[in-house]
PDB file of C-alpha atoms in Angstrom:
ATOM      1  CA  MET A1404      40.176  22.679  33.471  1.00 44.00           C
ATOM      2  CA  THR A1405      36.835  21.921  35.165  1.00 48.00           C
ATOM      3  CA  SER A1406      33.869  20.259  33.509  1.00 48.00           C
ATOM      4  CA  GLU A1407      32.051  23.614  33.690  1.00 51.00           C
ATOM      5  CA  THR A1408      34.707  25.456  31.676  1.00 82.00           C
ATOM      6  CA  LYS A1409      35.944  22.719  29.334  1.00 94.00           C
ATOM      7  CA  PRO A1410      34.809  23.810  25.877  1.00 97.00           C
ATOM      8  CA  TRP A1411      32.827  21.864  23.357  1.00 98.00           C
ATOM      9  CA  ARG A1412      35.063  21.575  20.288  1.00 98.00           C
ATOM     10  CA  TYR A1413      33.712  21.248  16.754  1.00 98.00           C
ATOM     11  CA  ILE A1414      34.957  21.054  13.184  1.00 98.00           C
ATOM     12  CA  LEU A1415      31.903  21.857  11.073  1.00 98.00           C
ATOM     13  CA  SER A1416      31.177  22.043   7.373  1.00 98.00           C
ATOM     14  CA  ALA A1417      28.588  21.144   4.775  1.00 96.00           C
ATOM     15  CA  GLY A1418      30.571  17.949   4.054  1.00 92.00           C
ATOM     16  CA  ARG A1419      33.061  17.062   1.289  1.00 91.00           C
ATOM     17  CA  THR A1420      35.645  19.423   2.790  1.00 95.00           C
ATOM     18  CA  GLY A1421      38.387  17.085   3.992  1.00 94.00           C
ATOM     19  CA  THR A1422      36.844  16.347   7.388  1.00 95.00           C
ATOM     20  CA  VAL A1423      37.731  12.638   7.224  1.00 94.00           C
ATOM     21  CA  PHE A1424      41.334  13.677   6.604  1.00 95.00           C
ATOM     22  CA  LEU A1425      41.243  16.153   9.506  1.00 97.00           C
ATOM     23  CA  GLU A1426      40.093  13.415  11.875  1.00 97.00           C
ATOM     24  CA  LYS A1427      43.202  11.442  10.894  1.00 95.00           C
ATOM     25  CA  LEU A1428      45.455  14.505  11.111  1.00 97.00           C
ATOM     26  CA  LEU A1429      44.324  15.196  14.674  1.00 98.00           C
ATOM     27  CA  ALA A1430      44.822  11.563  15.632  1.00 96.00           C
ATOM     28  CA  GLU A1431      48.435  11.924  14.471  1.00 97.00           C
ATOM     29  CA  TYR A1432      49.273  15.371  15.847  1.00 98.00           C
ATOM     30  CA  ALA A1433      46.946  15.789  18.824  1.00 97.00           C
ATOM     31  CA  PRO A1434      47.422  12.408  20.547  1.00 94.00           C
ATOM     32  CA  ASP A1435      45.946  13.645  23.839  1.00 95.00           C
ATOM     33  CA  ALA A1436      42.678  14.496  22.103  1.00 97.00           C
ATOM     34  CA  VAL A1437      40.029  12.268  20.520  1.00 97.00           C
ATOM     35  CA  ALA A1438      38.538  13.473  17.234  1.00 98.00           C
ATOM     36  CA  GLU A1439      35.446  11.612  16.041  1.00 97.00           C
ATOM     37  CA  HIS A1440      33.917  11.968  12.581  1.00 96.00           C
ATOM     38  CA  GLU A1441      30.111  11.901  12.292  1.00 95.00           C
ATOM     39  CA  PRO A1442      29.590  10.076  15.595  1.00 97.00           C
ATOM     40  CA  LYS A1443      26.451   8.056  16.067  1.00 96.00           C
ATOM     41  CA  PRO A1444      23.560   8.871  16.289  1.00 97.00           C
ATOM     42  CA  THR A1445      24.010  12.270  14.633  1.00 96.00           C
ATOM     43  CA  ARG A1446      22.850  11.047  11.197  1.00 92.00           C
ATOM     44  CA  GLU A1447      19.479  10.149  12.695  1.00 94.00           C
ATOM     45  CA  GLN A1448      19.444  13.377  14.702  1.00 97.00           C
ATOM     46  CA  MET A1449      20.106  15.353  11.514  1.00 96.00           C
ATOM     47  CA  MET A1450      17.065  13.741   9.902  1.00 93.00           C
ATOM     48  CA  LEU A1451      14.921  14.679  12.906  1.00 96.00           C
ATOM     49  CA  ALA A1452      16.361  18.212  12.800  1.00 97.00           C
ATOM     50  CA  ASN A1453      15.353  18.539   9.144  1.00 95.00           C
ATOM     51  CA  MET A1454      11.830  17.467  10.057  1.00 95.00           C
ATOM     52  CA  ARG A1455      11.795  19.903  12.969  1.00 97.00           C
ATOM     53  CA  ASN A1456      12.952  22.744  10.727  1.00 96.00           C
ATOM     54  CA  ASP A1457      10.243  21.972   8.161  1.00 94.00           C
ATOM     55  CA  TRP A1458       7.308  21.040  10.378  1.00 95.00           C
ATOM     56  CA  GLY A1459       8.084  22.992  13.521  1.00 96.00           C
ATOM     57  CA  ILE A1460       7.713  19.987  15.822  1.00 96.00           C
ATOM     58  CA  GLY A1461      10.060  17.778  17.828  1.00 97.00           C
ATOM     59  CA  HIS A1462      12.468  20.454  19.076  1.00 98.00           C
ATOM     60  CA  ASN A1463      12.414  19.518  22.763  1.00 98.00           C
ATOM     61  CA  GLY A1464      12.890  15.818  22.086  1.00 98.00           C
ATOM     62  CA  LEU A1465      15.702  16.508  19.622  1.00 98.00           C
ATOM     63  CA  ALA A1466      17.456  18.829  22.075  1.00 98.00           C
ATOM     64  CA  ARG A1467      17.306  16.273  24.903  1.00 98.00           C
ATOM     65  CA  TRP A1468      18.547  13.470  22.639  1.00 98.00           C
ATOM     66  CA  PHE A1469      21.362  15.571  21.181  1.00 98.00           C
ATOM     67  CA  ASN A1470      22.600  16.890  24.523  1.00 98.00           C
ATOM     68  CA  ALA A1471      22.479  13.487  26.213  1.00 98.00           C
ATOM     69  CA  ALA A1472      24.404  11.855  23.333  1.00 98.00           C
ATOM     70  CA  ARG A1473      27.129  14.498  23.153  1.00 97.00           C
ATOM     71  CA  ALA A1474      27.523  14.449  26.959  1.00 97.00           C
ATOM     72  CA  ARG A1475      28.104  10.672  26.854  1.00 97.00           C
ATOM     73  CA  ARG A1476      30.714  11.007  24.132  1.00 96.00           C
ATOM     74  CA  ASP A1477      32.432  13.890  25.888  1.00 96.00           C
ATOM     75  CA  LYS A1478      32.480  12.096  29.254  1.00 95.00           C
ATOM     76  CA  ALA A1479      34.363   9.192  27.730  1.00 95.00           C
ATOM     77  CA  HIS A1480      37.297  11.391  26.671  1.00 94.00           C
ATOM     78  CA  GLY A1481      39.446  14.113  28.204  1.00 93.00           C
ATOM     79  CA  THR A1482      39.695  16.364  25.150  1.00 97.00           C
ATOM     80  CA  TYR A1483      36.964  15.519  22.666  1.00 98.00           C
ATOM     81  CA  ILE A1484      36.567  17.035  19.196  1.00 98.00           C
ATOM     82  CA  GLU A1485      33.459  16.413  17.116  1.00 98.00           C
ATOM     83  CA  VAL A1486      34.129  16.525  13.376  1.00 98.00           C
ATOM     84  CA  ASN A1487      30.625  16.609  12.002  1.00 97.00           C
ATOM     85  CA  PRO A1488      29.021  17.860   8.770  1.00 95.00           C
ATOM     86  CA  PHE A1489      25.668  16.474   9.984  1.00 95.00           C
ATOM     87  CA  LEU A1490      25.230  19.324  12.466  1.00 98.00           C
ATOM     88  CA  CYS A1491      24.369  22.138  10.065  1.00 96.00           C
ATOM     89  CA  ALA A1492      20.638  21.382  10.419  1.00 96.00           C
ATOM     90  CA  MET A1493      20.857  21.779  14.221  1.00 98.00           C
ATOM     91  CA  THR A1494      23.521  24.394  14.851  1.00 98.00           C
ATOM     92  CA  ASP A1495      21.115  26.084  17.281  1.00 98.00           C
ATOM     93  CA  LEU A1496      21.711  23.187  19.705  1.00 98.00           C
ATOM     94  CA  LEU A1497      25.487  23.656  19.915  1.00 98.00           C
ATOM     95  CA  PRO A1498      25.753  26.713  22.217  1.00 98.00           C
ATOM     96  CA  ASP A1499      25.678  25.778  25.892  1.00 97.00           C
ATOM     97  CA  PRO A1500      25.148  28.355  28.685  1.00 95.00           C
ATOM     98  CA  LYS A1501      27.392  26.281  30.973  1.00 95.00           C
ATOM     99  CA  ARG A1502      30.281  25.628  28.607  1.00 97.00           C
ATOM    100  CA  PRO A1503      31.901  27.617  25.794  1.00 98.00           C
ATOM    101  CA  ILE A1504      32.139  26.325  22.249  1.00 98.00           C
ATOM    102  CA  ARG A1505      35.092  26.421  19.866  1.00 98.00           C
ATOM    103  CA  VAL A1506      34.275  26.149  16.176  1.00 98.00           C
ATOM    104  CA  VAL A1507      36.415  25.487  13.113  1.00 98.00           C
ATOM    105  CA  HIS A1508      34.296  26.155  10.015  1.00 98.00           C
ATOM    106  CA  ILE A1509      35.560  24.637   6.758  1.00 98.00           C
ATOM    107  CA  THR A1510      34.149  25.770   3.406  1.00 98.00           C
ATOM    108  CA  ARG A1511      34.870  24.681  -0.145  1.00 97.00           C
ATOM    109  CA  GLU A1512      34.267  26.601  -3.375  1.00 98.00           C
ATOM    110  CA  PRO A1513      30.531  26.069  -4.006  1.00 97.00           C
ATOM    111  CA  ALA A1514      30.560  24.857  -7.621  1.00 96.00           C
ATOM    112  CA  GLY A1515      33.282  22.294  -6.925  1.00 94.00           C
ATOM    113  CA  TRP A1516      31.599  21.309  -3.667  1.00 95.00           C
ATOM    114  CA  ALA A1517      28.216  20.815  -5.338  1.00 94.00           C
ATOM    115  CA  ARG A1518      29.782  18.738  -8.131  1.00 92.00           C
ATOM    116  CA  SER A1519      31.529  16.540  -5.561  1.00 91.00           C
ATOM    117  CA  MET A1520      28.389  16.204  -3.454  1.00 89.00           C
ATOM    118  CA  THR A1521      26.216  15.400  -6.480  1.00 88.00           C
ATOM    119  CA  VAL A1522      28.555  12.605  -7.541  1.00 84.00           C
ATOM    120  CA  PHE A1523      29.501  11.346  -4.074  1.00 68.00           C
ATOM    121  CA  LYS A1524      25.986  11.602  -2.534  1.00 56.00           C
ATOM    122  CA  ALA A1525      26.896   9.580   0.562  1.00 52.00           C
ATOM    123  CA  SER A1526      29.157   6.792   1.740  1.00 54.00           C
ATOM    124  CA  THR A1527      29.029   3.631  -0.371  1.00 52.00           C
ATOM    125  CA  LYS A1528      26.628   2.008   2.088  1.00 58.00           C
ATOM    126  CA  PHE A1529      23.966   4.691   1.566  1.00 56.00           C
ATOM    127  CA  ARG A1530      24.807   6.049  -1.913  1.00 52.00           C
ATOM    128  CA  TRP A1531      22.115   4.153  -3.825  1.00 51.00           C
ATOM    129  CA  LEU A1532      19.406   5.209  -1.361  1.00 70.00           C
ATOM    130  CA  ILE A1533      20.232   8.703  -0.141  1.00 68.00           C
ATOM    131  CA  ASP A1534      18.366  10.670  -2.836  1.00 71.00           C
ATOM    132  CA  TYR A1535      15.073   8.955  -2.007  1.00 72.00           C
ATOM    133  CA  VAL A1536      14.960   9.018   1.806  1.00 78.00           C
ATOM    134  CA  PRO A1537      13.038  11.993   3.238  1.00 79.00           C
ATOM    135  CA  PHE A1538      15.154  14.322   5.394  1.00 86.00           C
ATOM    136  CA  ALA A1539      18.336  12.254   4.812  1.00 85.00           C
ATOM    137  CA  LYS A1540      20.248  15.368   3.660  1.00 82.00           C
ATOM    138  CA  PRO A1541      20.368  18.877   5.083  1.00 83.00           C
ATOM    139  CA  TYR A1542      17.495  20.828   3.545  1.00 86.00           C
ATOM    140  CA  PRO A1543      17.081  24.597   3.410  1.00 94.00           C
ATOM    141  CA  SER A1544      13.978  25.533   5.333  1.00 92.00           C
ATOM    142  CA  PRO A1545      11.998  27.106   3.809  1.00 92.00           C
ATOM    143  CA  ARG A1546      12.962  25.833   0.356  1.00 94.00           C
ATOM    144  CA  PRO A1547      14.080  28.438  -2.204  1.00 95.00           C
ATOM    145  CA  ASP A1548      11.704  29.386  -4.998  1.00 94.00           C
ATOM    146  CA  GLY A1549      11.970  26.877  -7.853  1.00 95.00           C
ATOM    147  CA  TRP A1550      13.338  24.065  -5.655  1.00 95.00           C
ATOM    148  CA  ALA A1551      10.837  21.477  -6.923  1.00 94.00           C
ATOM    149  CA  GLY A1552      12.133  21.819 -10.481  1.00 96.00           C
ATOM    150  CA  TRP A1553      15.825  22.049  -9.665  1.00 96.00           C
ATOM    151  CA  SER A1554      18.412  19.390 -10.460  1.00 94.00           C
ATOM    152  CA  PHE A1555      20.312  17.610  -7.679  1.00 91.00           C
ATOM    153  CA  TYR A1556      23.260  19.885  -8.481  1.00 94.00           C
ATOM    154  CA  GLU A1557      21.210  23.074  -8.068  1.00 96.00           C
ATOM    155  CA  ARG A1558      19.735  21.773  -4.817  1.00 94.00           C
ATOM    156  CA  ASN A1559      23.218  21.039  -3.534  1.00 94.00           C
ATOM    157  CA  LEU A1560      24.242  24.628  -4.255  1.00 97.00           C
ATOM    158  CA  ALA A1561      21.325  25.805  -2.114  1.00 97.00           C
ATOM    159  CA  ARG A1562      22.423  23.396   0.622  1.00 96.00           C
ATOM    160  CA  TRP A1563      25.915  24.889   0.467  1.00 97.00           C
ATOM    161  CA  ALA A1564      24.638  28.420   1.034  1.00 97.00           C
ATOM    162  CA  TRP A1565      22.189  27.382   3.769  1.00 97.00           C
ATOM    163  CA  CYS A1566      24.556  25.140   5.726  1.00 97.00           C
ATOM    164  CA  ASN A1567      27.499  27.520   5.691  1.00 98.00           C
ATOM    165  CA  THR A1568      25.363  30.514   6.613  1.00 98.00           C
ATOM    166  CA  ARG A1569      24.001  28.608   9.617  1.00 98.00           C
ATOM    167  CA  ILE A1570      27.463  27.542  10.766  1.00 98.00           C
ATOM    168  CA  ALA A1571      28.808  31.090  10.414  1.00 98.00           C
ATOM    169  CA  GLU A1572      26.075  32.340  12.750  1.00 98.00           C
ATOM    170  CA  LEU A1573      27.928  30.536  15.552  1.00 98.00           C
ATOM    171  CA  GLU A1574      30.801  33.035  15.344  1.00 98.00           C
ATOM    172  CA  GLY A1575      29.102  35.474  17.693  1.00 97.00           C
ATOM    173  CA  LYS A1576      28.258  32.690  20.162  1.00 98.00           C
ATOM    174  CA  ALA A1577      31.640  30.948  20.247  1.00 98.00           C
ATOM    175  CA  GLN A1578      34.619  31.408  22.542  1.00 98.00           C
ATOM    176  CA  ALA A1579      36.745  30.890  19.438  1.00 98.00           C
ATOM    177  CA  TYR A1580      35.723  30.625  15.786  1.00 98.00           C
ATOM    178  CA  VAL A1581      37.714  30.454  12.581  1.00 98.00           C
ATOM    179  CA  HIS A1582      36.677  30.095   8.954  1.00 98.00           C
ATOM    180  CA  ILE A1583      39.146  28.034   6.921  1.00 98.00           C
ATOM    181  CA  ARG A1584      38.852  27.454   3.199  1.00 98.00           C
ATOM    182  CA  TYR A1585      39.390  23.924   1.894  1.00 97.00           C
ATOM    183  CA  GLU A1586      41.460  25.450  -0.894  1.00 97.00           C
ATOM    184  CA  ASP A1587      43.861  26.990   1.650  1.00 98.00           C
ATOM    185  CA  LEU A1588      44.038  23.845   3.765  1.00 97.00           C
ATOM    186  CA  PHE A1589      45.103  21.824   0.717  1.00 96.00           C
ATOM    187  CA  SER A1590      46.987  24.610  -1.052  1.00 97.00           C
ATOM    188  CA  ASP A1591      50.185  23.917  -2.972  1.00 96.00           C
ATOM    189  CA  ASP A1592      51.661  26.924  -1.180  1.00 97.00           C
ATOM    190  CA  LEU A1593      53.184  25.644   2.057  1.00 97.00           C
ATOM    191  CA  ALA A1594      52.815  28.941   3.944  1.00 98.00           C
ATOM    192  CA  THR A1595      49.097  29.109   3.122  1.00 98.00           C
ATOM    193  CA  LYS A1596      48.545  25.503   4.139  1.00 97.00           C
ATOM    194  CA  GLU A1597      50.550  25.882   7.345  1.00 98.00           C
ATOM    195  CA  ALA A1598      48.622  29.016   8.361  1.00 98.00           C
ATOM    196  CA  ALA A1599      45.316  27.153   7.894  1.00 98.00           C
ATOM    197  CA  VAL A1600      46.460  24.148   9.923  1.00 98.00           C
ATOM    198  CA  MET A1601      47.809  26.278  12.767  1.00 98.00           C
ATOM    199  CA  ALA A1602      44.571  28.289  12.856  1.00 98.00           C
ATOM    200  CA  LEU A1603      42.712  25.005  13.275  1.00 98.00           C
ATOM    201  CA  PHE A1604      44.896  23.915  16.220  1.00 98.00           C
ATOM    202  CA  ASP A1605      44.711  27.357  17.837  1.00 98.00           C
ATOM    203  CA  THR A1606      40.935  27.603  17.555  1.00 98.00           C
ATOM    204  CA  LEU A1607      40.434  24.151  19.037  1.00 98.00           C
ATOM    205  CA  GLY A1608      42.730  25.106  21.914  1.00 98.00           C
ATOM    206  CA  LEU A1609      45.291  22.424  21.062  1.00 98.00           C
ATOM    207  CA  GLU A1610      49.064  22.648  21.240  1.00 97.00           C
ATOM    208  CA  ARG A1611      50.591  23.404  17.864  1.00 98.00           C
ATOM    209  CA  PRO A1612      52.623  20.514  16.438  1.00 97.00           C
ATOM    210  CA  ALA A1613      56.332  21.273  16.182  1.00 95.00           C
ATOM    211  CA  GLN A1614      56.558  19.629  12.771  1.00 95.00           C
ATOM    212  CA  ILE A1615      54.063  18.213  10.294  1.00 97.00           C
ATOM    213  CA  ASP A1616      54.635  15.686   7.534  1.00 97.00           C
ATOM    214  CA  TRP A1617      53.076  17.709   4.721  1.00 96.00           C
ATOM    215  CA  SER A1618      53.156  14.717   2.378  1.00 94.00           C
ATOM    216  CA  LEU A1619      50.076  13.482   4.256  1.00 93.00           C
ATOM    217  CA  PHE A1620      48.068  16.162   2.445  1.00 93.00           C
ATOM    218  CA  GLU A1621      48.842  14.586  -0.923  1.00 88.00           C
ATOM    219  CA  THR A1622      46.589  11.568  -0.308  1.00 83.00           C
ATOM    220  CA  ARG A1623      42.860  12.105  -0.708  1.00 76.00           C
ATOM    221  CA  ALA A1624      40.658  10.627   2.004  1.00 77.00           C
ATOM    222  CA  ASN A1625      37.150   9.493   1.067  1.00 72.00           C
ATOM    223  CA  PRO A1626      37.335  10.688  -2.576  1.00 70.00           C
ATOM    224  CA  ALA A1627      34.249  11.040  -4.770  1.00 67.00           C
ATOM    225  CA  PRO A1628      33.861   8.460  -7.558  1.00 61.00           C
ATOM    226  CA  PRO A1629      34.917   9.626 -11.041  1.00 68.00           C
ATOM    227  CA  SER A1630      32.254  11.223 -13.196  1.00 65.00           C
ATOM    228  CA  GLY A1631      32.062  12.851 -16.604  1.00 66.00           C
ATOM    229  CA  ALA A1632      28.791  14.597 -15.828  1.00 73.00           C
ATOM    230  CA  GLU A1633      28.233  18.158 -17.066  1.00 82.00           C
ATOM    231  CA  PHE A1634      26.892  20.827 -14.706  1.00 91.00           C
ATOM    232  CA  ASP A1635      25.258  24.215 -15.244  1.00 93.00           C
ATOM    233  CA  LYS A1636      28.078  26.764 -14.896  1.00 92.00           C
ATOM    234  CA  ALA A1637      25.639  29.625 -14.348  1.00 96.00           C
ATOM    235  CA  ALA A1638      23.921  27.957 -11.400  1.00 97.00           C
ATOM    236  CA  ALA A1639      26.585  28.645  -8.740  1.00 97.00           C
ATOM    237  CA  PRO A1640      26.616  32.467  -9.038  1.00 97.00           C
ATOM    238  CA  ARG A1641      22.824  32.502  -9.343  1.00 97.00           C
ATOM    239  CA  ILE A1642      22.189  30.416  -6.231  1.00 97.00           C
ATOM    240  CA  CYS A1643      25.279  31.047  -4.069  1.00 97.00           C
ATOM    241  CA  GLY A1644      26.486  34.479  -5.165  1.00 95.00           C
ATOM    242  CA  ASP A1645      26.056  36.505  -1.959  1.00 95.00           C
ATOM    243  CA  ALA A1646      26.983  33.660   0.382  1.00 97.00           C
ATOM    244  CA  ALA A1647      29.980  32.720  -1.769  1.00 98.00           C
ATOM    245  CA  ARG A1648      31.383  36.252  -1.600  1.00 97.00           C
ATOM    246  CA  ARG A1649      30.917  36.248   2.173  1.00 97.00           C
ATOM    247  CA  PHE A1650      33.253  33.249   2.418  1.00 98.00           C
ATOM    248  CA  GLY A1651      35.832  34.558  -0.029  1.00 97.00           C
ATOM    249  CA  TYR A1652      34.749  32.975  -3.297  1.00 98.00           C
ATOM    250  CA  ASP A1653      34.395  35.136  -6.407  1.00 94.00           C
ATOM    251  CA  LEU A1654      32.091  33.307  -8.780  1.00 86.00           C
TER     252      LEU A1654
END
């Protein structure tokens, strides 16, 4: 496969969808490929993308920085897969007129996702700071009505709808696209789980593994800390209703 036709490969989500686990799964069952989770400097690029989306400035600089960084990473590996929840603020930069893109889009039920995100916030290194750094999280642009008075949980629900809608817009621009639900990927039903995993390998253009040790799915990677916090049960259908139904969730 030539450099002109080799696809860009992505696993995208709004975060908290098992992407750390998928990086490890690919390392085990796609040994000829390199999967990298949230590669540097995409956190900083995400912050600039949020500023661009809000203020309407910085697009050209962001595009040059993003394309140069992904080209360096790709050049270092034969088959490179970017596993990156940070990209939802800059999905417009992923299509490339010279190379096709292949996209695996992972979603998680919005209420459970927002609870996990509200508790987890960020990796331990950034958890104490993340709520107070401008543009450090994906932000809907423009903000929904009422945003200023919303709780962190309600804002996370809006992030869920915004991020997943943006990722889904890549379907019409991708050589291959699949939407996989977190609940199917980690289902107790083996046939459901196997179908999700094989769809992931097929969409990325990877050889299907002959056998998989399904016990690997029983260990949580990067779990959220425990919390007894209560959340508004009516918020998810109010904020995510239409988007949730689009991705197969009946709230």
